[in-house]
mmCIF file of C-alpha atoms and ligand atoms in Angstrom:
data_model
loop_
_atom_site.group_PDB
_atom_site.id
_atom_site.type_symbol
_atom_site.label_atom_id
_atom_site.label_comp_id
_atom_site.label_asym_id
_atom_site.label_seq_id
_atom_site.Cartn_x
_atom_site.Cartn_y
_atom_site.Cartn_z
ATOM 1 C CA UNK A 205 -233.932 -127.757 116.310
ATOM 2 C CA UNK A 206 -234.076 -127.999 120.171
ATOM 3 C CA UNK A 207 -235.926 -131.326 121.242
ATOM 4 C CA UNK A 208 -234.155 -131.390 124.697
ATOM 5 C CA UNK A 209 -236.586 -134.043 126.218
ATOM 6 C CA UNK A 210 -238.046 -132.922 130.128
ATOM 7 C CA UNK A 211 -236.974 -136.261 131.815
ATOM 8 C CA UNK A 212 -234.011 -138.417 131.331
ATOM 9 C CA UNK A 213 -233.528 -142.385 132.259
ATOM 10 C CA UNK A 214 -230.026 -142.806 133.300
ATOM 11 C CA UNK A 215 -228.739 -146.736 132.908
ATOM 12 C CA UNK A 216 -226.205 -146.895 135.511
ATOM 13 C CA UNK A 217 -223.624 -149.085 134.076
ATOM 14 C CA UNK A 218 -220.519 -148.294 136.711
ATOM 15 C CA UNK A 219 -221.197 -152.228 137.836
ATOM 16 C CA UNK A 220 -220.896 -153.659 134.962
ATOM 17 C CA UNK A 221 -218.622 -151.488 132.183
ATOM 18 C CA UNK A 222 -216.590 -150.105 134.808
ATOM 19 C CA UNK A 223 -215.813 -152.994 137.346
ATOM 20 C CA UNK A 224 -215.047 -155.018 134.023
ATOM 21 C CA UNK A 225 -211.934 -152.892 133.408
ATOM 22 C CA UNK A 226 -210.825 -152.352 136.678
ATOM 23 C CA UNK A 227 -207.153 -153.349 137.961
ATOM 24 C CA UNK A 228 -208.574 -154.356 141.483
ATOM 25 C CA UNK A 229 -211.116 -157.616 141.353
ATOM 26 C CA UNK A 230 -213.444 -156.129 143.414
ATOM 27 C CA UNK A 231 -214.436 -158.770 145.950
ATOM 28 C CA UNK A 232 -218.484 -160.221 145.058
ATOM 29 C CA UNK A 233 -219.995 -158.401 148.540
ATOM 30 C CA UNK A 234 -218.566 -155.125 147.697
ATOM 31 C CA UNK A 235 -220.529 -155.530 144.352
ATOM 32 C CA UNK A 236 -223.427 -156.322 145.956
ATOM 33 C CA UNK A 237 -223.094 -153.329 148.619
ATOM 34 C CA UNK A 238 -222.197 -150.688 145.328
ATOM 35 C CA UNK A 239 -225.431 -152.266 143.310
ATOM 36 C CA UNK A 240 -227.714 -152.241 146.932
ATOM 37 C CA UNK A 241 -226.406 -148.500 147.647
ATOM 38 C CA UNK A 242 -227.087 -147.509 143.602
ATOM 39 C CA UNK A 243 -230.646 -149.042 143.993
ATOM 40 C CA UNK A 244 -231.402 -146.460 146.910
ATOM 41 C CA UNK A 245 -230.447 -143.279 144.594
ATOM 42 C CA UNK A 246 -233.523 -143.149 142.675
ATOM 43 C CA UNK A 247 -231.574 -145.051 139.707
ATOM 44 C CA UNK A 248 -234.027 -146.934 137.812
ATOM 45 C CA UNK A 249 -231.607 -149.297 135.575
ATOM 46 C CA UNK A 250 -228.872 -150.640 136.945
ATOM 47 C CA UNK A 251 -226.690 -152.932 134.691
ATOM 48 C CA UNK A 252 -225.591 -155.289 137.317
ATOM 49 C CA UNK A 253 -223.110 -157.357 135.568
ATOM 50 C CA UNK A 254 -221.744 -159.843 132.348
ATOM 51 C CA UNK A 255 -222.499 -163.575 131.738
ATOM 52 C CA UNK A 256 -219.454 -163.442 129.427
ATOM 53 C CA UNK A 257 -216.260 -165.485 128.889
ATOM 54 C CA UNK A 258 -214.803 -165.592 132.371
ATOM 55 C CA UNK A 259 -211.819 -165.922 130.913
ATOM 56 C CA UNK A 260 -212.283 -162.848 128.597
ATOM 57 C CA UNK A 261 -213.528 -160.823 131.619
ATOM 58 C CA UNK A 262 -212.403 -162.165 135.088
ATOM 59 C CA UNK A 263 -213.435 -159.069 136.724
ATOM 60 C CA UNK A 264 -217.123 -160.150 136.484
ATOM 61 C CA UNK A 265 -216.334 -164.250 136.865
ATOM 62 C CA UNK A 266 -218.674 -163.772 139.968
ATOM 63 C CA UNK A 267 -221.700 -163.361 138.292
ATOM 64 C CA UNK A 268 -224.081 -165.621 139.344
ATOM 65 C CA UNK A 269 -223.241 -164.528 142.515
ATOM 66 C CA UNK A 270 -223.179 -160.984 142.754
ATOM 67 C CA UNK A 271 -227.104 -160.999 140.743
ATOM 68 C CA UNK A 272 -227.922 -163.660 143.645
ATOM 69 C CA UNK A 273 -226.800 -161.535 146.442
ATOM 70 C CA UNK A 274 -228.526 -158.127 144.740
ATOM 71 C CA UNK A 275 -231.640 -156.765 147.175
ATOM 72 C CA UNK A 276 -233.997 -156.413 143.963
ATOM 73 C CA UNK A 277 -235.697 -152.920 144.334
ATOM 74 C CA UNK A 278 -238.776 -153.712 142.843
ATOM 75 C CA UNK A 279 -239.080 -149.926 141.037
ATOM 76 C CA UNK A 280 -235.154 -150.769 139.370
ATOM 77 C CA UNK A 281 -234.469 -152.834 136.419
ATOM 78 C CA UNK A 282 -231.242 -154.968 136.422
ATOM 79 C CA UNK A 283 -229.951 -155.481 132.796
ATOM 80 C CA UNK A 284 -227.005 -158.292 132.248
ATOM 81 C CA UNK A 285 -224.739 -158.613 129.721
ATOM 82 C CA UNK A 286 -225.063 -161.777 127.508
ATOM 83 C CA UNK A 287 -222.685 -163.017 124.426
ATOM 84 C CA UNK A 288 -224.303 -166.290 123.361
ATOM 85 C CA UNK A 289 -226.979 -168.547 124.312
ATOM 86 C CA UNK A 290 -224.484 -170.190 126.722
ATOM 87 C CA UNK A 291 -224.655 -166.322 128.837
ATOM 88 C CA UNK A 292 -227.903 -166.605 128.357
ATOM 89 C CA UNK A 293 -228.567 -170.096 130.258
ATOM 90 C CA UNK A 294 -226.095 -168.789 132.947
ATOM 91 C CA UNK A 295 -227.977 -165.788 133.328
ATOM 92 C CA UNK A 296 -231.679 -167.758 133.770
ATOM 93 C CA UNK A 297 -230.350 -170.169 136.470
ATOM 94 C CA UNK A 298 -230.611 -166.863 138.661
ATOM 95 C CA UNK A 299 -233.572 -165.183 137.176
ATOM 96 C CA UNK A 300 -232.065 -162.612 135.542
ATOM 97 C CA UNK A 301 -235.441 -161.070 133.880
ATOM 98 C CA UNK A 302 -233.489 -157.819 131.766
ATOM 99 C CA UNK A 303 -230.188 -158.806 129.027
ATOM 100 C CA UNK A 304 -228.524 -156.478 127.238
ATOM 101 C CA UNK A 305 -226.395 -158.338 123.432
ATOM 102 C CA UNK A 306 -223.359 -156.259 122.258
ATOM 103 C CA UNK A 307 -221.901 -155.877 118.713
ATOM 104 C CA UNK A 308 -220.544 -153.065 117.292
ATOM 105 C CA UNK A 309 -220.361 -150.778 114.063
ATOM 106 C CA UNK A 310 -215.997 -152.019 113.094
ATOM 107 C CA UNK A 311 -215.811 -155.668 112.189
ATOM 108 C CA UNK A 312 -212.233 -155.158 113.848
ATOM 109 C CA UNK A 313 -213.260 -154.340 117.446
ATOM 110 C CA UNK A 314 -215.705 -157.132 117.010
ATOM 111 C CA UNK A 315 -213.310 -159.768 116.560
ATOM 112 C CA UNK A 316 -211.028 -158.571 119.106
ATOM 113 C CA UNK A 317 -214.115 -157.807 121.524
ATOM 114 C CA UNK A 318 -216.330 -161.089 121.093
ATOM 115 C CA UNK A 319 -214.446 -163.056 118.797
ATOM 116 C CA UNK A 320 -216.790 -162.702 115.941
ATOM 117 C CA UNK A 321 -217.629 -160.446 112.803
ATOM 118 C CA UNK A 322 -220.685 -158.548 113.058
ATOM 119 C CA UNK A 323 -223.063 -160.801 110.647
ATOM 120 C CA UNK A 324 -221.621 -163.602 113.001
ATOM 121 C CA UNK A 325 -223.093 -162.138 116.085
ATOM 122 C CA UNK A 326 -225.773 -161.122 115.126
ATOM 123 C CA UNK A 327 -226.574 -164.589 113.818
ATOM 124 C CA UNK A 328 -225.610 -165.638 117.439
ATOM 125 C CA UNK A 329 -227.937 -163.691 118.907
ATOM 126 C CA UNK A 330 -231.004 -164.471 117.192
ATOM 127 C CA UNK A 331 -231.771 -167.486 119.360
ATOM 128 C CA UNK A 332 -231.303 -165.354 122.061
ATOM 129 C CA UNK A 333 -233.843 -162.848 121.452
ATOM 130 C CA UNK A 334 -235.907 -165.644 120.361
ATOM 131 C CA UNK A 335 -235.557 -167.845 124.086
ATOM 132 C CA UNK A 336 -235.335 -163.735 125.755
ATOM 133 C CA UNK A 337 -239.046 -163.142 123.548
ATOM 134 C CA UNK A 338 -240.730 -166.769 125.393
ATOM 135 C CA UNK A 339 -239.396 -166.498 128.331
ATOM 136 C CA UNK A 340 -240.763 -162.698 128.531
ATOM 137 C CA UNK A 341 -237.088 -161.284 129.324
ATOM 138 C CA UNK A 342 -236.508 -157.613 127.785
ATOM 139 C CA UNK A 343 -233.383 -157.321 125.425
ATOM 140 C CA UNK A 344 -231.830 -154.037 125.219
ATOM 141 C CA UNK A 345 -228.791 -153.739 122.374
ATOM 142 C CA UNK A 346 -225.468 -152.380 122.030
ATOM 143 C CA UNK A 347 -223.243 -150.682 119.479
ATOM 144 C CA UNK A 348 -219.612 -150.220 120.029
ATOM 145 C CA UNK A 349 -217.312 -148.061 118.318
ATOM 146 C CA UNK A 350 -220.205 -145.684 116.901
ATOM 147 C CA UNK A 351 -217.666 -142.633 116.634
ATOM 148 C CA UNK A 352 -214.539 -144.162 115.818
ATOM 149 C CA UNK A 353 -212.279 -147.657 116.653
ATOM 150 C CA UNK A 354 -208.816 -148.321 117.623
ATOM 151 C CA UNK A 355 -208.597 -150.924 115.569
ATOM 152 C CA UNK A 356 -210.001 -149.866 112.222
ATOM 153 C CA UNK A 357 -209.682 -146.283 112.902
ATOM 154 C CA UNK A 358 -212.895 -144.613 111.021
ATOM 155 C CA UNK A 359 -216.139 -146.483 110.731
ATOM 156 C CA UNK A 360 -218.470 -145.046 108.557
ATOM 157 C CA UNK A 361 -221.567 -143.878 109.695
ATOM 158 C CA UNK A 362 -224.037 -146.135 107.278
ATOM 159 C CA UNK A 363 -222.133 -149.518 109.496
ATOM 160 C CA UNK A 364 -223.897 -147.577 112.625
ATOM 161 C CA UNK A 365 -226.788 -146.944 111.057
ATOM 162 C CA UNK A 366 -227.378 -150.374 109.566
ATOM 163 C CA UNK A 367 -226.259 -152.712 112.865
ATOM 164 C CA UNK A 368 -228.874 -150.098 115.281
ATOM 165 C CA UNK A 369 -231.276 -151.081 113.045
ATOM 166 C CA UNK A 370 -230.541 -154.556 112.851
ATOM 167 C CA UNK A 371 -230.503 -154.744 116.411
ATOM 168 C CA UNK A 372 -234.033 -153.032 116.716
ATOM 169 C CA UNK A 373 -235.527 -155.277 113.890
ATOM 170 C CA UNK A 374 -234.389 -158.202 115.659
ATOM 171 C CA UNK A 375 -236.147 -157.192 119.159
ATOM 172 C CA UNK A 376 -234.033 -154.931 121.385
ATOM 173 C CA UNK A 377 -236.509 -152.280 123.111
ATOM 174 C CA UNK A 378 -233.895 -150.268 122.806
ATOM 175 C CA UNK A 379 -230.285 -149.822 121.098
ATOM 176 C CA UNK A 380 -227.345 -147.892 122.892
ATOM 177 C CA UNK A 381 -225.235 -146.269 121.081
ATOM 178 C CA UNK A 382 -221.291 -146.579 122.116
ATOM 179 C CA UNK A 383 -218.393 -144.347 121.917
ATOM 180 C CA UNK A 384 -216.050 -146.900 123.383
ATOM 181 C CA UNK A 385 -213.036 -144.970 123.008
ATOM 182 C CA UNK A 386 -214.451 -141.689 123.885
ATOM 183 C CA UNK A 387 -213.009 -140.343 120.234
ATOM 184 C CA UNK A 388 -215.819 -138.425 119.429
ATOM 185 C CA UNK A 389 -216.921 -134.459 119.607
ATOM 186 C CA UNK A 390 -220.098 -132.878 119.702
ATOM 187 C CA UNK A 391 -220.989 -131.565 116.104
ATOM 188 C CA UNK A 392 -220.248 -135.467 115.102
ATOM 189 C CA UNK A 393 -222.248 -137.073 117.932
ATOM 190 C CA UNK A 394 -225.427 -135.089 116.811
ATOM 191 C CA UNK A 395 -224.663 -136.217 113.079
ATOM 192 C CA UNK A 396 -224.545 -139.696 114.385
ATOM 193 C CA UNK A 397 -227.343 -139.726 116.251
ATOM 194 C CA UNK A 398 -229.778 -138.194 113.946
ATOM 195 C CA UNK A 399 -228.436 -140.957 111.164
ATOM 196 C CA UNK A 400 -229.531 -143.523 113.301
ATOM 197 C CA UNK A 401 -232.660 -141.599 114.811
ATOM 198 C CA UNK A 402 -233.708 -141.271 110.768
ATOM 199 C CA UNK A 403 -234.423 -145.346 110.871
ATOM 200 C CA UNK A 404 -234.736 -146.288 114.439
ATOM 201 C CA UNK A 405 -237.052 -144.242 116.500
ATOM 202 C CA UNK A 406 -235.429 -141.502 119.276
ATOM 203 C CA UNK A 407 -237.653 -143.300 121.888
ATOM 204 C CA UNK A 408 -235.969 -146.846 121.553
ATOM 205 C CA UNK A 409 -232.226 -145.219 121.203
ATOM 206 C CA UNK A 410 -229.867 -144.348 124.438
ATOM 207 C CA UNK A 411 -225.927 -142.573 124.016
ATOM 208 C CA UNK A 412 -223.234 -144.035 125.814
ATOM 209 C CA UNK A 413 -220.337 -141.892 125.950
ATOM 210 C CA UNK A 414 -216.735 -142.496 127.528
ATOM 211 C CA UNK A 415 -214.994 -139.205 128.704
ATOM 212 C CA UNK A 416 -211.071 -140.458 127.550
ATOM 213 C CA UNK A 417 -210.834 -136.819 126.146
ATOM 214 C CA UNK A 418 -212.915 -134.800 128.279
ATOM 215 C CA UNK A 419 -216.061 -134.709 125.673
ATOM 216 C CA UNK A 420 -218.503 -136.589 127.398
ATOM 217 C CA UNK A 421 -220.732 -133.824 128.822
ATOM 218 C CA UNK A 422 -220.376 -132.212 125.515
ATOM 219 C CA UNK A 423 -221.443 -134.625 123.611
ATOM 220 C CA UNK A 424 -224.196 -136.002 125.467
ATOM 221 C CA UNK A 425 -225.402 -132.135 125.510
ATOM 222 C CA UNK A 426 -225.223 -132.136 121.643
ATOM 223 C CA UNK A 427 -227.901 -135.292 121.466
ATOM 224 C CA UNK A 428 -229.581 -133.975 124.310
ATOM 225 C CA UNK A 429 -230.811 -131.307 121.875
ATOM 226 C CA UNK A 430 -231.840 -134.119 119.354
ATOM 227 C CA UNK A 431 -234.169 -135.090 122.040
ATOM 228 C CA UNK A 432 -232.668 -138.696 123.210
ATOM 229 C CA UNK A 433 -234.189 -139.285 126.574
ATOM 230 C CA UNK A 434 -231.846 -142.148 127.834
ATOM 231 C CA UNK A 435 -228.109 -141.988 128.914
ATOM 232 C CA UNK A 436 -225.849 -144.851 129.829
ATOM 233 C CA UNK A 437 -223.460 -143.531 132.317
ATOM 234 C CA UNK A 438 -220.972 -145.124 135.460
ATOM 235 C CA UNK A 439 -220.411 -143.876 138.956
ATOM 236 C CA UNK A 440 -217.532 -142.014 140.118
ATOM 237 C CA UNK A 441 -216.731 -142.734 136.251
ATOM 238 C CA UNK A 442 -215.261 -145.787 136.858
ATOM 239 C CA UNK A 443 -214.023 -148.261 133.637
ATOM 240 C CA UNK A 444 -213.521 -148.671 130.010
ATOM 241 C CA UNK A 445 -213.351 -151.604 127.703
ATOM 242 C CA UNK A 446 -210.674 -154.410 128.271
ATOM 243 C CA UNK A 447 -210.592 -155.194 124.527
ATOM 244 C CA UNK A 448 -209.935 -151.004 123.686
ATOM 245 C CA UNK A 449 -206.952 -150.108 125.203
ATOM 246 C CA UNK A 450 -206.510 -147.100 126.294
ATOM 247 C CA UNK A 451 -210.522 -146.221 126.478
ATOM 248 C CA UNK A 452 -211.264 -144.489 130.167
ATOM 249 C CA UNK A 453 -214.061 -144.693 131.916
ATOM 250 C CA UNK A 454 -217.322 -144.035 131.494
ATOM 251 C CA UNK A 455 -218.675 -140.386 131.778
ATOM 252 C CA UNK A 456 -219.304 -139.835 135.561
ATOM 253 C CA UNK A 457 -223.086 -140.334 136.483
ATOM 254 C CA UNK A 458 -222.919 -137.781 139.501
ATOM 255 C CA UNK A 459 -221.266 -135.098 136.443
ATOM 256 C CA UNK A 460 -224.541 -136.175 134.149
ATOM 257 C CA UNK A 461 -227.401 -135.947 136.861
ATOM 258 C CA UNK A 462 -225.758 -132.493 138.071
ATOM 259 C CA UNK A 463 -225.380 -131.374 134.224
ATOM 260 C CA UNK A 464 -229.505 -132.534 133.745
ATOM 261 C CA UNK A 465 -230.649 -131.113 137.237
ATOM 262 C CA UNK A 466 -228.896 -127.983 136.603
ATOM 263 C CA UNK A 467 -230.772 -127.862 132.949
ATOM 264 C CA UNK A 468 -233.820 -128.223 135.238
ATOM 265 C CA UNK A 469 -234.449 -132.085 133.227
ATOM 266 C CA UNK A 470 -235.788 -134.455 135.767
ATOM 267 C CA UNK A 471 -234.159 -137.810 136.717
ATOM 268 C CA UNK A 472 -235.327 -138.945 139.730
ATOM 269 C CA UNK A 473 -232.243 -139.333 140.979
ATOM 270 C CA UNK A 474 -231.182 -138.169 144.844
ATOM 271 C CA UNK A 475 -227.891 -136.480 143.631
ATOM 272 C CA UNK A 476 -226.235 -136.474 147.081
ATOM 273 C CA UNK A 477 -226.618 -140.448 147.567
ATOM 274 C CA UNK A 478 -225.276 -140.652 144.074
ATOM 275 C CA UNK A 479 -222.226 -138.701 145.338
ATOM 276 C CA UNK A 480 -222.213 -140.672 148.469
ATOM 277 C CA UNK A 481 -222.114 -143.949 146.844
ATOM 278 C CA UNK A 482 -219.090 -142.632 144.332
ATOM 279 C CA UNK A 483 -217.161 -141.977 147.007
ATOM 280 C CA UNK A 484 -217.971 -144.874 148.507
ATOM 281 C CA UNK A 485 -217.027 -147.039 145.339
ATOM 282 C CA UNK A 486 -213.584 -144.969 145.331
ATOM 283 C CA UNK A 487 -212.754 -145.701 148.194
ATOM 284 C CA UNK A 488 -212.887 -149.218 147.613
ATOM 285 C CA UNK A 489 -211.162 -149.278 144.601
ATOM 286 C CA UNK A 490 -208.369 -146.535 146.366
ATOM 287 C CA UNK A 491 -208.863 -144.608 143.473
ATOM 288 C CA UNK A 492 -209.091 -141.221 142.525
ATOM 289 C CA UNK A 493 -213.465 -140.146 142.288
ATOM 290 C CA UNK A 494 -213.463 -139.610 138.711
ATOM 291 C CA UNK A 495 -216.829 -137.467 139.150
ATOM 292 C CA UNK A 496 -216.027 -133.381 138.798
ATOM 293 C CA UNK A 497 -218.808 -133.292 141.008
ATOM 294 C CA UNK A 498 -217.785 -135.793 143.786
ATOM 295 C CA UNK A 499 -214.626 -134.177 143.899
ATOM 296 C CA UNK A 500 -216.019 -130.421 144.482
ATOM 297 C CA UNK A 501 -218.947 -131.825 146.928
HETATM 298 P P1 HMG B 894 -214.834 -167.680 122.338
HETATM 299 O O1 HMG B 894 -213.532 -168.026 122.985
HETATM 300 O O2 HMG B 894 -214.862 -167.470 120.861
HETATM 301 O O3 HMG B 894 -216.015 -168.676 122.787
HETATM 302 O O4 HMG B 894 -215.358 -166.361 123.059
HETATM 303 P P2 HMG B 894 -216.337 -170.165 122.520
HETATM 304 O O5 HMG B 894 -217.806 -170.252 122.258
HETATM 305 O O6 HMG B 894 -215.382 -170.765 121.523
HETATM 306 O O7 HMG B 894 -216.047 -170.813 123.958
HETATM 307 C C1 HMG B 894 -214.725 -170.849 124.496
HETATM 308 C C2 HMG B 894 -214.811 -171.144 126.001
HETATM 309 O O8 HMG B 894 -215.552 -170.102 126.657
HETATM 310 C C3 HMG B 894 -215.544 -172.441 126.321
HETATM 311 O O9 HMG B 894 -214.963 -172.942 127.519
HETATM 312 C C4 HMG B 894 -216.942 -171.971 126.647
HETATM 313 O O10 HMG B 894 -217.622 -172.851 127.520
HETATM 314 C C5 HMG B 894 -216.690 -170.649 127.342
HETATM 315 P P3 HMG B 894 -213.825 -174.061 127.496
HETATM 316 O O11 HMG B 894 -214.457 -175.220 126.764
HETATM 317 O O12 HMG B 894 -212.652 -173.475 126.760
HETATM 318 O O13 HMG B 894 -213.553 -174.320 128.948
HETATM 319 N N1 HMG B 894 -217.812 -169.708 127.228
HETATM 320 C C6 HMG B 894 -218.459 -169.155 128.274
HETATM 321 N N2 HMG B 894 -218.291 -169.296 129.601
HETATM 322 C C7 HMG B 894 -219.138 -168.611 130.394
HETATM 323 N N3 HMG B 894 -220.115 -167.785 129.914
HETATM 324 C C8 HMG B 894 -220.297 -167.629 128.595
HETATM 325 C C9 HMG B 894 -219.448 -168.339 127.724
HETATM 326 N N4 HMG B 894 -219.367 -168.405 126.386
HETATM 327 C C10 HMG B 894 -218.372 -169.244 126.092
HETATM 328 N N5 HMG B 894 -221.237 -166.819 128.153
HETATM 329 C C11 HMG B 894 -217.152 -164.972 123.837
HETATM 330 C C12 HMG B 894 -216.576 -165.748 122.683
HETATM 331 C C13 HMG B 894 -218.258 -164.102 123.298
HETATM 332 C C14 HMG B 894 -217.678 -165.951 124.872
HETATM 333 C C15 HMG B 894 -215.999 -164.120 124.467
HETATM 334 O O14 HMG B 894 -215.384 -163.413 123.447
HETATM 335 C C16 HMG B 894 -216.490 -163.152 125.517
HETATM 336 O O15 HMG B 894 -216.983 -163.550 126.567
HETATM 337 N N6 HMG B 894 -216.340 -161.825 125.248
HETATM 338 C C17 HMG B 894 -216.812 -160.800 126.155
HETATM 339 C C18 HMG B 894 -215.947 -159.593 126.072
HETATM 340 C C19 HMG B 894 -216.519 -158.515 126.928
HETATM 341 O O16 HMG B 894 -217.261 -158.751 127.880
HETATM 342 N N7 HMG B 894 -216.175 -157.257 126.595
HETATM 343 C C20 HMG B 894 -216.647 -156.119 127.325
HETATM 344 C C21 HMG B 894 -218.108 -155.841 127.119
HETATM 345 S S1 HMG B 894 -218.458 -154.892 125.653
HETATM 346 C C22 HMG B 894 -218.215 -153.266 126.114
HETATM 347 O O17 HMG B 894 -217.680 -153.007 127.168
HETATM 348 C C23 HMG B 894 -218.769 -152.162 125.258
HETATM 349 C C24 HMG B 894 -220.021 -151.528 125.814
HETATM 350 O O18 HMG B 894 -219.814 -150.972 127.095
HETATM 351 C C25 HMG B 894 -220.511 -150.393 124.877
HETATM 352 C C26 HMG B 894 -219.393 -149.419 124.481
HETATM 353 O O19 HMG B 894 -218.739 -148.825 125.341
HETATM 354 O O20 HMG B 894 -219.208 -149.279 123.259
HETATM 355 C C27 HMG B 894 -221.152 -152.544 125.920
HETATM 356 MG MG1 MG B 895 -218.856 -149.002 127.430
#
């Protein structure tokens, strides 16, 4: 079957997943200026940063102030991360109007990750989609380790299948689906996906791959065919996951949007300004542009 949808939303999540796991603290303005330069691309979802743990993540302790400083595009949607109801609060004091919750499929990464088993946060986030529902804030989900964890090693495919749709019963407009390590492979993405697609439907579901062995594109080609219309993806491929060592970035946005224009499917995206702002962000992070494309432009 070839479902290959005509358009894609790409959720930029290079401020958020991959300034979280970056050595350098990048300084709140430069934030601002990667998130104001991202919002001029055409993007329309930016995730713009995590009301978690400050101590868990110091890398986004600046919050509050990097969502404050934001120029809101009114055509792009700014998603935040949120643990608990405490997130939550912090994220409402400065009108955050988009959260994203995050669990995964392996009770192990889960503990390490948010300090709680799965049935545990998932309890904890029931309020939160609750206060999210009156307050008319949109609550998008996550699932780690949907391929494979470092912790547990294999997670079987029904945990994926059964947290996704817990996640979708409980609210979220739509559930991403994470390979946080990057472990997986094409033939076993697709199988993943169309487990998950068999309860929850293709329209609420987005992939989120990270490119630590080079599969990203692959991958994200394989559930392309599936039909999935939404990719998560970073700039200049920038981050990982502090609590999965050893994860790499995300797959480079500039590597997807080339990859979808070049399959003539439509983003909206201006693929130059993407590259632009990659280089940009590399360049303040004196780093290596993890796009393929940024480097050959
Ligand atoms: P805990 O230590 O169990 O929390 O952490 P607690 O409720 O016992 O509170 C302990 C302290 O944290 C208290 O402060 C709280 O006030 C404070 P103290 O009294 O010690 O001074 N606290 C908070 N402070 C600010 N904002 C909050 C907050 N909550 C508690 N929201 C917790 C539990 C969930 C908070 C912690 O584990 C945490 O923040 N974890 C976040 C880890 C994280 O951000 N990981 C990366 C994101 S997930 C990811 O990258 C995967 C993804 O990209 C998809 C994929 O690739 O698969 C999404
Ligand atoms: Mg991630």
């Amino acid at each position: 079957m070839n479902a290959t949808p005509e358009t894609v939303r790409i959720v930029e999540v290079g401020p958020r997943d991959g300034l979280q796991n970056e050595k350098t603290i990048v300084p709140a303005a430069a934030k601002v200026e990667l998130i104001d330069r991202l919002s001029a691309t055409g993007l329309q979802t930016i995730e713009a940063t995590s009301f978690v743990s400050p101590k868990w993540v110091p890398q986004l302790a600046d919050a509050a102030e990097v969502y404050t400083g934001i120029r809101k595009n009114p055509g792009v949607r700014y998603p935040v991360l949120v643990p608990n109801l405490q997130g939550y609060e912090r994220a409402r004091e400065v009108g955050v109007e988009e959260i994203a919750v995050f669990t995964a499929a392996s009770e192990a990464f889960n503990r390490k990750n948010i300090n709680a088993s799965i049935a545990e946060s998932l309890e904890r986030f029931a309020p939160v989609i609750e206060r999210a529902n009156a307050d008319k804030v949109a609550v998008r989900g996550y699932v780690s380790t949907v391929l494979g964890c470092p912790y547990q090693g294999e997670v079987p495919l029904a945990d994926v299948v059964r947290v996704a749709t817990a996640l979708h019963a409980m609210g979220c407009y739509e559930i991403s689906l994470g390979d946080t390590i990057g472990i997986g492979t094409p033939a076993r993405a697709r199988a993943m996906l169309a487990a998950v697609a068999a309860e929850v439907p293709m329209s609420a579901l987005a992939i989120h791959f990270h490119d630590t062995r080079g599969q990203a594109l692959a991958n994200i080609l394989a559930c392309l065919e599936l039909g999935v219309g939404v990719i998560d993806s970073a700039v200049s491929g920038v981050g990982g996951c502090p609590y999965a060592r050893g994860a790499s970035g995300n797959v480079a946005s500039e590597d997807v949007v080339y990859m979808l224009h070049g399959m003539g499917i439509a983003t909206g995206i201006d693929l130059p300004k993407l590259i632009e702002t990659g280089q940009w962000l590399s360049a303040q992070l004196a780093r290596d542009n993890g796009s393929k494309v940024g480097k050959a432009a």
